[in-house]
mmCIF file of C-alpha atoms in Angstrom:
data_model
loop_
_atom_site.group_PDB
_atom_site.id
_atom_site.type_symbol
_atom_site.label_atom_id
_atom_site.label_comp_id
_atom_site.label_asym_id
_atom_site.label_seq_id
_atom_site.Cartn_x
_atom_site.Cartn_y
_atom_site.Cartn_z
ATOM 1 C CA MET A 235 13.956 7.163 -17.892
ATOM 2 C CA HIS A 236 11.314 9.529 -20.282
ATOM 3 C CA ALA A 237 8.894 11.471 -17.829
ATOM 4 C CA GLY A 238 6.642 11.683 -20.284
ATOM 5 C CA ARG A 239 6.463 7.869 -21.393
ATOM 6 C CA ALA A 240 5.801 7.269 -17.348
ATOM 7 C CA PHE A 241 3.192 10.027 -16.905
ATOM 8 C CA ALA A 242 1.151 8.371 -20.007
ATOM 9 C CA ILE A 243 0.960 5.497 -18.068
ATOM 10 C CA THR A 244 -0.391 7.170 -15.298
ATOM 11 C CA LEU A 245 -2.880 9.235 -17.411
ATOM 12 C CA ARG A 246 -4.262 6.164 -18.463
ATOM 13 C CA HIS A 247 -5.303 4.633 -15.002
ATOM 14 C CA LEU A 248 -6.711 7.803 -14.419
ATOM 15 C CA TYR A 249 -8.918 7.954 -17.474
ATOM 16 C CA LEU A 250 -10.269 4.282 -16.247
ATOM 17 C CA LEU A 251 -10.780 5.545 -13.178
ATOM 18 C CA ARG A 252 -13.003 8.686 -14.346
ATOM 19 C CA SER A 253 -15.376 6.241 -16.552
ATOM 20 C CA SER A 254 -16.091 4.083 -14.189
ATOM 21 C CA VAL A 255 -17.613 4.257 -10.736
ATOM 22 C CA SER A 256 -16.942 1.089 -9.644
ATOM 23 C CA ARG A 257 -13.103 2.132 -9.902
ATOM 24 C CA ILE A 258 -13.482 4.944 -7.850
ATOM 25 C CA VAL A 259 -15.817 4.052 -4.790
ATOM 26 C CA PRO A 260 -13.616 1.290 -3.723
ATOM 27 C CA ILE A 261 -10.986 3.872 -2.968
ATOM 28 C CA PHE A 262 -12.636 5.689 -0.236
ATOM 29 C CA ALA A 263 -15.622 3.292 0.280
ATOM 30 C CA TRP A 264 -13.892 0.518 2.093
ATOM 31 C CA VAL A 265 -11.456 2.394 4.451
ATOM 32 C CA THR A 266 -14.075 4.740 4.899
ATOM 33 C CA ILE A 267 -16.709 2.050 6.525
ATOM 34 C CA ASP A 268 -13.453 0.789 8.506
ATOM 35 C CA MET A 269 -13.048 4.222 9.781
ATOM 36 C CA ILE A 270 -16.783 4.512 10.869
ATOM 37 C CA LEU A 271 -16.658 1.239 12.758
ATOM 38 C CA TRP A 272 -13.338 0.880 14.465
ATOM 39 C CA GLY A 273 -14.258 4.382 15.645
ATOM 40 C CA PHE A 274 -17.374 3.762 17.370
ATOM 41 C CA ILE A 275 -15.428 0.711 18.915
ATOM 42 C CA THR A 276 -12.554 2.959 20.247
ATOM 43 C CA ARG A 277 -14.761 5.083 21.425
ATOM 44 C CA TYR A 278 -16.661 2.474 23.850
ATOM 45 C CA LEU A 279 -12.828 1.362 24.164
ATOM 46 C CA ASN A 280 -12.165 4.782 25.779
ATOM 47 C CA THR A 281 -14.976 4.953 27.907
ATOM 48 C CA LEU A 282 -13.689 2.052 30.062
ATOM 49 C CA SER A 283 -9.957 3.351 30.305
ATOM 50 C CA LEU A 284 -8.460 3.717 33.258
ATOM 51 C CA SER A 285 -5.104 4.859 32.919
ATOM 52 C CA GLY A 286 -4.046 8.010 31.011
ATOM 53 C CA LEU A 287 -2.835 5.911 27.529
ATOM 54 C CA SER A 288 -6.165 6.448 25.478
ATOM 55 C CA LEU A 289 -6.252 2.568 24.539
ATOM 56 C CA GLY A 290 -8.712 3.669 21.745
ATOM 57 C CA THR A 291 -7.377 6.471 20.169
ATOM 58 C CA ALA A 292 -3.927 4.492 19.467
ATOM 59 C CA LEU A 293 -6.294 1.852 17.578
ATOM 60 C CA LEU A 294 -7.750 4.347 16.071
ATOM 61 C CA ALA A 295 -4.604 5.815 14.838
ATOM 62 C CA ALA A 296 -3.385 2.663 13.935
ATOM 63 C CA VAL A 297 -6.616 2.007 11.544
ATOM 64 C CA VAL A 298 -5.913 5.174 9.738
ATOM 65 C CA CYS A 299 -2.213 4.683 8.741
ATOM 66 C CA TRP A 300 -2.972 0.812 8.294
ATOM 67 C CA GLY A 301 -5.991 1.636 5.657
ATOM 68 C CA PHE A 302 -3.877 4.037 4.061
ATOM 69 C CA PHE A 303 -1.094 1.324 3.596
ATOM 70 C CA GLY A 304 -3.522 -1.040 2.179
ATOM 71 C CA ARG A 305 -4.844 1.694 -0.293
ATOM 72 C CA VAL A 306 -1.016 2.462 -1.476
ATOM 73 C CA MET A 307 -0.315 -1.246 -1.875
ATOM 74 C CA HIS A 308 -3.312 -2.068 -3.848
ATOM 75 C CA GLY A 309 -3.377 1.133 -5.712
ATOM 76 C CA VAL A 310 -0.099 -0.229 -7.549
ATOM 77 C CA SER A 311 -0.974 -4.044 -7.913
ATOM 78 C CA MET A 312 -4.583 -2.719 -9.240
ATOM 79 C CA ALA A 313 -2.926 -0.455 -12.053
ATOM 80 C CA PHE A 314 -1.299 -3.492 -13.028
ATOM 81 C CA PHE A 315 -4.034 -5.811 -13.071
ATOM 82 C CA GLU A 316 -5.967 -3.346 -14.931
ATOM 83 C CA ASP A 317 -3.533 -3.674 -17.877
ATOM 84 C CA VAL A 318 -3.770 -7.884 -16.983
ATOM 85 C CA TRP A 319 -7.432 -8.020 -17.052
ATOM 86 C CA SER A 320 -7.580 -6.132 -20.375
ATOM 87 C CA ARG A 321 -4.672 -8.364 -21.975
ATOM 88 C CA ASN A 322 -3.209 -5.223 -22.474
ATOM 89 C CA PHE A 323 0.380 -5.489 -21.033
ATOM 90 C CA LEU A 324 1.762 -6.649 -24.324
ATOM 91 C CA ASN A 325 0.457 -4.082 -26.139
ATOM 92 C CA VAL A 326 2.025 -1.318 -23.503
ATOM 93 C CA PHE A 327 5.563 -2.544 -24.365
ATOM 94 C CA ILE A 328 5.048 -2.571 -27.748
ATOM 95 C CA ALA A 329 5.524 1.310 -27.300
ATOM 96 C CA PRO A 330 8.639 3.159 -26.629
ATOM 97 C CA LEU A 331 8.309 2.471 -23.443
ATOM 98 C CA SER A 332 10.969 0.841 -20.483
ATOM 99 C CA ILE A 333 10.252 -0.935 -17.635
ATOM 100 C CA THR A 334 11.221 1.697 -15.276
ATOM 101 C CA GLU A 335 8.833 4.379 -16.616
ATOM 102 C CA TYR A 336 5.969 1.433 -16.678
ATOM 103 C CA ILE A 337 6.982 1.079 -13.237
ATOM 104 C CA THR A 338 6.803 4.844 -12.489
ATOM 105 C CA GLY A 339 3.692 4.999 -13.969
ATOM 106 C CA LEU A 340 2.201 2.802 -12.104
ATOM 107 C CA ALA A 341 3.424 3.966 -8.405
ATOM 108 C CA LEU A 342 2.482 7.533 -9.183
ATOM 109 C CA SER A 343 -1.228 6.074 -10.327
ATOM 110 C CA SER A 344 -1.037 4.793 -6.316
ATOM 111 C CA VAL A 345 -0.227 8.415 -5.532
ATOM 112 C CA PHE A 346 -2.871 10.204 -6.760
ATOM 113 C CA THR A 347 -5.616 7.309 -5.212
ATOM 114 C CA SER A 348 -3.572 6.719 -2.129
ATOM 115 C CA LEU A 349 -4.152 10.349 -1.390
ATOM 116 C CA ILE A 350 -8.003 10.417 -1.818
ATOM 117 C CA THR A 351 -7.891 7.827 0.599
ATOM 118 C CA LEU A 352 -5.576 9.929 2.973
ATOM 119 C CA PHE A 353 -8.274 12.954 2.874
ATOM 120 C CA VAL A 354 -11.232 10.620 3.382
ATOM 121 C CA LEU A 355 -9.752 8.837 6.527
ATOM 122 C CA LEU A 356 -8.255 12.155 7.707
ATOM 123 C CA VAL A 357 -11.411 14.013 7.141
ATOM 124 C CA THR A 358 -13.304 11.314 8.903
ATOM 125 C CA SER A 359 -11.529 10.681 11.675
ATOM 126 C CA SER A 360 -11.295 14.371 12.560
ATOM 127 C CA TRP A 361 -14.502 15.034 11.910
ATOM 128 C CA LEU A 362 -16.278 12.238 13.944
ATOM 129 C CA PHE A 363 -13.824 10.740 16.418
ATOM 130 C CA ASP A 364 -11.642 14.321 17.059
ATOM 131 C CA LEU A 365 -8.487 12.378 16.023
ATOM 132 C CA SER A 366 -6.163 14.803 14.242
ATOM 133 C CA LEU A 367 -2.885 12.871 13.153
ATOM 134 C CA LEU A 368 -1.759 16.009 11.250
ATOM 135 C CA THR A 369 -1.171 18.163 14.130
ATOM 136 C CA GLN A 370 1.230 15.656 15.407
ATOM 137 C CA GLY A 371 4.652 17.409 13.585
ATOM 138 C CA PRO A 372 7.283 16.108 11.091
ATOM 139 C CA ALA A 373 7.366 12.751 12.559
ATOM 140 C CA MET A 374 4.273 12.056 11.486
ATOM 141 C CA GLY A 375 5.047 13.098 7.989
ATOM 142 C CA ILE A 376 7.850 10.700 7.718
ATOM 143 C CA LEU A 377 5.632 8.148 9.000
ATOM 144 C CA LEU A 378 3.232 8.365 6.590
ATOM 145 C CA LEU A 379 5.882 8.422 3.739
ATOM 146 C CA THR A 380 7.490 5.352 5.040
ATOM 147 C CA LEU A 381 4.219 3.275 5.373
ATOM 148 C CA PHE A 382 3.908 4.716 1.814
ATOM 149 C CA LEU A 383 7.125 3.709 0.103
ATOM 150 C CA PHE A 384 6.579 0.281 1.985
ATOM 151 C CA GLY A 385 3.008 -0.199 0.049
ATOM 152 C CA ILE A 386 4.770 0.957 -3.502
ATOM 153 C CA ALA A 387 7.561 -1.641 -2.665
ATOM 154 C CA LEU A 388 4.984 -4.566 -1.580
ATOM 155 C CA GLY A 389 2.593 -3.620 -4.912
ATOM 156 C CA ILE A 390 5.414 -3.410 -7.100
ATOM 157 C CA ALA A 391 6.553 -6.417 -5.765
ATOM 158 C CA GLY A 392 3.183 -8.079 -6.201
ATOM 159 C CA CYS A 393 2.751 -7.159 -9.897
ATOM 160 C CA ALA A 394 6.163 -9.381 -9.944
ATOM 161 C CA LEU A 395 4.351 -12.682 -8.453
ATOM 162 C CA VAL A 396 1.726 -12.514 -10.698
ATOM 163 C CA LEU A 397 3.813 -11.339 -13.906
ATOM 164 C CA ARG A 398 5.999 -14.636 -13.464
ATOM 165 C CA PHE A 399 3.383 -16.955 -12.308
ATOM 166 C CA GLY A 400 0.241 -15.509 -14.588
ATOM 167 C CA PRO A 401 -2.907 -13.879 -14.110
ATOM 168 C CA PRO A 402 -4.322 -16.794 -11.707
ATOM 169 C CA ALA A 403 -1.746 -15.614 -8.823
ATOM 170 C CA GLU A 404 -3.144 -12.204 -8.156
ATOM 171 C CA TRP A 405 -4.974 -14.103 -5.679
ATOM 172 C CA PHE A 406 -1.973 -13.872 -3.626
ATOM 173 C CA ILE A 407 -1.882 -10.416 -3.847
ATOM 174 C CA TRP A 408 -5.000 -9.423 -1.940
ATOM 175 C CA PRO A 409 -4.109 -10.832 1.471
ATOM 176 C CA ILE A 410 -0.651 -9.447 1.884
ATOM 177 C CA PRO A 411 -1.505 -6.533 4.244
ATOM 178 C CA ALA A 412 -3.078 -9.211 6.641
ATOM 179 C CA VAL A 413 -0.573 -11.872 6.200
ATOM 180 C CA ILE A 414 2.203 -9.051 7.141
ATOM 181 C CA ALA A 415 -0.036 -6.808 9.830
ATOM 182 C CA PRO A 416 0.637 -9.603 12.598
ATOM 183 C CA PHE A 417 4.418 -9.091 12.379
ATOM 184 C CA VAL A 418 4.044 -5.496 12.484
ATOM 185 C CA GLY A 419 2.477 -4.519 15.450
ATOM 186 C CA VAL A 420 0.107 -2.696 13.752
ATOM 187 C CA PHE A 421 -2.196 -2.779 17.253
ATOM 188 C CA TYR A 422 -0.009 -3.997 19.657
ATOM 189 C CA PRO A 423 3.745 -3.410 20.256
ATOM 190 C CA VAL A 424 6.351 -6.035 18.773
ATOM 191 C CA SER A 425 8.029 -6.327 21.943
ATOM 192 C CA ILE A 426 5.244 -8.605 23.095
ATOM 193 C CA LEU A 427 5.555 -11.193 19.681
ATOM 194 C CA PRO A 428 7.492 -14.125 20.125
ATOM 195 C CA ASP A 429 11.302 -14.128 19.540
ATOM 196 C CA TRP A 430 10.832 -15.738 15.211
ATOM 197 C CA MET A 431 8.180 -13.125 14.983
ATOM 198 C CA ARG A 432 9.704 -10.272 16.559
ATOM 199 C CA MET A 433 12.919 -10.860 14.497
ATOM 200 C CA ALA A 434 10.386 -10.900 11.139
ATOM 201 C CA GLY A 435 8.967 -7.547 12.224
ATOM 202 C CA ARG A 436 12.480 -5.815 12.525
ATOM 203 C CA CYS A 437 13.003 -6.746 8.850
ATOM 204 C CA LEU A 438 9.376 -4.620 7.758
ATOM 205 C CA PRO A 439 9.335 -1.142 8.031
ATOM 206 C CA PRO A 440 5.714 -0.505 9.604
ATOM 207 C CA SER A 441 6.937 -2.501 12.795
ATOM 208 C CA TYR A 442 8.751 0.727 13.376
ATOM 209 C CA ALA A 443 6.473 3.338 12.178
ATOM 210 C CA PHE A 444 3.754 1.904 14.460
ATOM 211 C CA GLU A 445 5.846 1.921 17.681
ATOM 212 C CA ASN A 446 6.576 5.590 16.590
ATOM 213 C CA LEU A 447 2.691 6.444 16.314
ATOM 214 C CA ARG A 448 1.712 4.939 19.321
ATOM 215 C CA ALA A 449 4.755 7.296 21.252
ATOM 216 C CA LEU A 450 3.284 9.914 19.176
ATOM 217 C CA ILE A 451 -0.144 8.994 20.709
ATOM 218 C CA VAL A 452 0.216 9.296 24.031
ATOM 219 C CA GLY A 453 2.233 12.511 23.409
ATOM 220 C CA THR A 454 5.705 11.229 23.908
ATOM 221 C CA GLU A 455 8.203 13.568 21.675
ATOM 222 C CA VAL A 456 9.629 11.659 18.744
ATOM 223 C CA SER A 457 12.484 13.046 16.893
ATOM 224 C CA ILE A 458 12.770 12.933 13.252
ATOM 225 C CA LEU A 459 16.115 11.267 13.444
ATOM 226 C CA SER A 460 14.398 8.287 15.347
ATOM 227 C CA THR A 461 11.866 7.755 12.341
ATOM 228 C CA LEU A 462 14.502 8.233 9.452
ATOM 229 C CA PRO A 463 15.894 4.154 10.186
ATOM 230 C CA ALA A 464 12.075 3.324 8.891
ATOM 231 C CA LEU A 465 12.112 5.342 5.912
ATOM 232 C CA GLU A 466 15.468 3.867 4.888
ATOM 233 C CA LEU A 467 14.738 0.537 5.229
ATOM 234 C CA ALA A 468 11.202 1.263 3.299
ATOM 235 C CA ILE A 469 13.648 2.842 0.041
ATOM 236 C CA ILE A 470 15.957 -0.358 0.783
ATOM 237 C CA TRP A 471 12.296 -2.991 -0.042
ATOM 238 C CA LEU A 472 11.615 -0.173 -3.060
ATOM 239 C CA ILE A 473 14.365 -0.476 -4.766
ATOM 240 C CA LEU A 474 14.931 -4.477 -4.053
ATOM 241 C CA ALA A 475 10.767 -4.878 -5.872
ATOM 242 C CA ALA A 476 11.805 -2.692 -8.468
ATOM 243 C CA LEU A 477 14.910 -4.673 -9.065
ATOM 244 C CA LEU A 478 12.706 -8.105 -8.812
ATOM 245 C CA PHE A 479 9.948 -6.728 -11.327
ATOM 246 C CA TYR A 480 13.003 -5.826 -13.609
ATOM 247 C CA GLY A 481 14.104 -8.872 -13.444
ATOM 248 C CA VAL A 482 10.816 -10.989 -13.911
ATOM 249 C CA CYS A 483 9.813 -8.704 -16.286
ATOM 250 C CA ARG A 484 13.002 -8.949 -18.525
ATOM 251 C CA HIS A 485 12.746 -13.136 -18.112
ATOM 252 C CA ALA A 486 9.227 -13.284 -19.288
ATOM 253 C CA MET A 487 10.242 -10.781 -22.260
ATOM 254 C CA ARG A 488 13.007 -13.483 -23.551
ATOM 255 C CA SER A 489 11.626 -16.655 -22.476
ATOM 256 C CA GLY A 490 8.100 -15.807 -24.139
ATOM 257 C CA LEU A 491 6.063 -16.063 -20.211
ATOM 258 C CA ILE A 492 4.842 -12.496 -21.651
ATOM 259 C CA ALA A 493 2.689 -13.781 -24.277
ATOM 260 C CA ARG A 494 0.160 -15.082 -21.861
ATOM 261 C CA TYR A 495 -0.683 -11.580 -21.163
ATOM 262 C CA SER A 496 -1.334 -10.794 -25.042
ATOM 263 C CA ALA A 497 -5.212 -10.184 -26.352
ATOM 264 C CA GLU A 498 -5.632 -13.986 -27.275
ATOM 265 C CA HIS A 499 -6.544 -15.795 -24.631
ATOM 266 C CA ILE A 500 -2.988 -18.501 -24.361
ATOM 267 C CA THR A 501 -3.241 -21.605 -21.842
#
């Protein structure tokens, strides 16, 4: 893989961001609104708490982490959709660009946008609601890295879905975070779920990440070793997603399906 060509993909999308306010604002606008809304809801819940567990704080921390995860996934998808919407996807592969370099470029684009989102979420939660997640130690860093890698994996898998079934399939991508949220226990322990949902949740890295998050919020010491299984699972998902995209892309090139992404509209 040539790092320069992968970075060229990233640079293209950064130039698109720079030239359009409508692309920049969604990076932080919606998560900020969610942050403020849920922040005041959790502040109210904290006034009702009679136990040592701050339910509101745990919910607010989950909102921060889940907002970050969603932005990571959509960051990859949006970078891919920019090429689809502009009918530029086929032109990209006219250049001496490998599939691996293209995927890497999309992932790097998401790194930039998701870091902006994470910064806004951390500043807003700390400034308005006195929630400082960065003081939770190395376990918190691994937790965020797990969500980041899994977000990249789902973003790449979503791109493969659109590449296989065509641009109309993009509407299946946006609700993915909402669909998996009940299975991974964002706002509640996975243990309360029915058996079949719990089994599905155990296959998803965020279910472990949010269990560790709740433990950190209540002051329980979380060792780095206990966070590694979720990180390893996220890496497995990332590898599988990359292989899926590679396979779909090769199929699209060999079968001619990739022509639907050309400059001409093909029905």
